[in-house]
Coordinates of C-alpha atoms in Angstrom, one line a residue:
Q1 CA 42.3 -5.0 -42.1
V2 CA 38.5 -5.5 -42.2
Q3 CA 36.5 -2.3 -41.9
V4 CA 32.7 -1.9 -41.7
V5 CA 31.1 1.4 -42.4
E6 CA 27.4 2.2 -42.1
S7 CA 25.6 5.0 -43.9
G8 CA 22.1 6.3 -44.7
G9 CA 20.7 7.1 -41.3
G10 CA 18.9 10.3 -40.4
S11 CA 15.6 11.7 -39.2
V12 CA 12.2 10.8 -40.6
Q13 CA 8.6 11.2 -39.5
A14 CA 6.6 8.2 -38.4
G15 CA 5.4 6.2 -41.4
G16 CA 8.4 7.2 -43.5
S17 CA 11.3 5.1 -44.8
L18 CA 15.1 5.0 -44.6
R19 CA 17.7 2.7 -46.1
L20 CA 20.9 1.9 -44.3
S21 CA 23.9 0.6 -46.1
C22 CA 26.8 -1.4 -44.7
A23 CA 30.1 -1.5 -46.7
V24 CA 32.8 -4.1 -45.8
S25 CA 36.3 -3.5 -47.0
G26 CA 39.6 -5.4 -46.4
Y27 CA 37.9 -8.8 -46.9
T28 CA 38.7 -10.9 -49.9
G29 CA 36.3 -13.8 -49.3
S30 CA 33.4 -14.4 -51.6
S31 CA 30.6 -14.3 -49.0
Y32 CA 29.8 -13.5 -45.4
C33 CA 27.0 -13.1 -43.0
V34 CA 25.6 -9.8 -41.8
G35 CA 23.7 -8.8 -38.7
W36 CA 21.9 -5.6 -38.1
F37 CA 21.5 -4.4 -34.5
R38 CA 20.1 -1.3 -32.8
Q39 CA 20.3 0.3 -29.4
A40 CA 17.7 2.7 -28.1
P41 CA 18.6 5.2 -25.3
G42 CA 18.6 3.4 -22.0
K43 CA 18.1 0.0 -23.5
E44 CA 20.3 -2.9 -24.4
R45 CA 21.4 -3.6 -28.0
E46 CA 19.0 -5.9 -29.8
A47 CA 19.2 -7.9 -33.0
V48 CA 17.0 -6.5 -35.8
A49 CA 17.8 -8.6 -38.9
S50 CA 20.4 -10.9 -40.4
V51 CA 21.4 -12.1 -43.8
V52 CA 23.4 -15.4 -44.1
R53 CA 25.6 -16.6 -46.9
D54 CA 22.8 -17.8 -49.3
G55 CA 20.9 -14.6 -48.8
S56 CA 18.3 -16.0 -46.4
T57 CA 17.1 -13.5 -43.9
S58 CA 15.6 -13.4 -40.4
Y59 CA 14.0 -10.6 -38.5
A60 CA 13.0 -9.6 -35.1
T61 CA 9.3 -9.8 -34.5
S62 CA 9.1 -6.0 -34.0
V63 CA 10.3 -5.2 -37.5
K64 CA 9.0 -8.2 -39.5
G65 CA 7.0 -7.1 -42.5
R66 CA 8.5 -3.5 -42.3
F67 CA 12.2 -4.0 -42.7
T68 CA 14.0 -5.9 -45.5
A69 CA 17.7 -6.9 -45.2
S70 CA 19.7 -7.8 -48.3
K71 CA 23.3 -8.3 -49.3
D72 CA 25.4 -7.9 -52.4
N73 CA 28.3 -10.3 -52.0
A74 CA 30.1 -9.1 -55.1
Q75 CA 30.1 -5.4 -53.9
K76 CA 30.3 -6.4 -50.2
I77 CA 27.5 -4.0 -49.4
S78 CA 24.5 -4.9 -47.3
Y79 CA 21.3 -2.9 -46.9
L80 CA 18.5 -2.5 -44.4
Q81 CA 15.4 -1.1 -46.0
M82 CA 13.2 0.3 -43.3
N83 CA 9.6 1.1 -44.1
S84 CA 6.6 2.2 -42.0
L85 CA 9.0 3.5 -39.4
K86 CA 7.7 4.0 -35.9
V87 CA 8.9 6.2 -33.1
E88 CA 10.1 3.1 -31.2
D89 CA 12.5 2.3 -34.1
T90 CA 14.6 5.3 -33.0
G91 CA 18.1 4.3 -32.0
M92 CA 21.7 3.8 -33.0
Y93 CA 21.9 1.1 -35.7
Y94 CA 24.9 -1.1 -36.1
C95 CA 26.0 -3.4 -38.8
A96 CA 28.1 -6.5 -37.9
A97 CA 30.0 -8.5 -40.5
D98 CA 30.4 -12.2 -39.6
L99 CA 33.1 -13.5 -42.0
T100 CA 32.9 -17.0 -40.7
C101 CA 29.1 -17.2 -40.3
R102 CA 29.6 -19.1 -37.0
L103 CA 27.4 -16.5 -35.3
R104 CA 29.9 -15.9 -32.5
S105 CA 29.8 -12.2 -31.5
S106 CA 33.5 -12.4 -30.8
D107 CA 34.1 -12.9 -34.6
F108 CA 32.0 -9.9 -35.6
Y109 CA 33.4 -6.8 -37.2
W110 CA 31.3 -3.9 -36.1
G111 CA 30.5 -0.6 -37.8
Q112 CA 30.6 2.7 -36.0
G113 CA 26.9 2.9 -35.8
I114 CA 24.5 5.3 -37.3
Q115 CA 21.6 7.3 -35.8
V116 CA 18.0 6.7 -36.9
T117 CA 15.4 9.1 -35.4
V118 CA 11.7 8.7 -36.0
S119 CA 9.5 11.5 -34.9
S120 CA 5.7 11.5 -34.4

């Protein structure tokens, strides 16, 4: 059974950095795609970043230049390096593993979510 577990969240002051990790287990394939999402209180979940099979990345405009997503296919761990954090980056962050890379949310395996809090 595929499981996705995030780690690395926490609290930081504005301007600081955090690195989130996303470990996938129970999957024997050689590569997969990963999406990072976040949900702020009272707001809908939004896509933050993604990494596809060949390692290419894409980012939401709000985080471009500050966040870096990466993926280690061999270890089946993905990372979201978050620099120059802003108060508005606060929220619950989720990792989603897309084993087919067909970008259908119904195929995603979701992590439990991890809290990121940025204070001024």
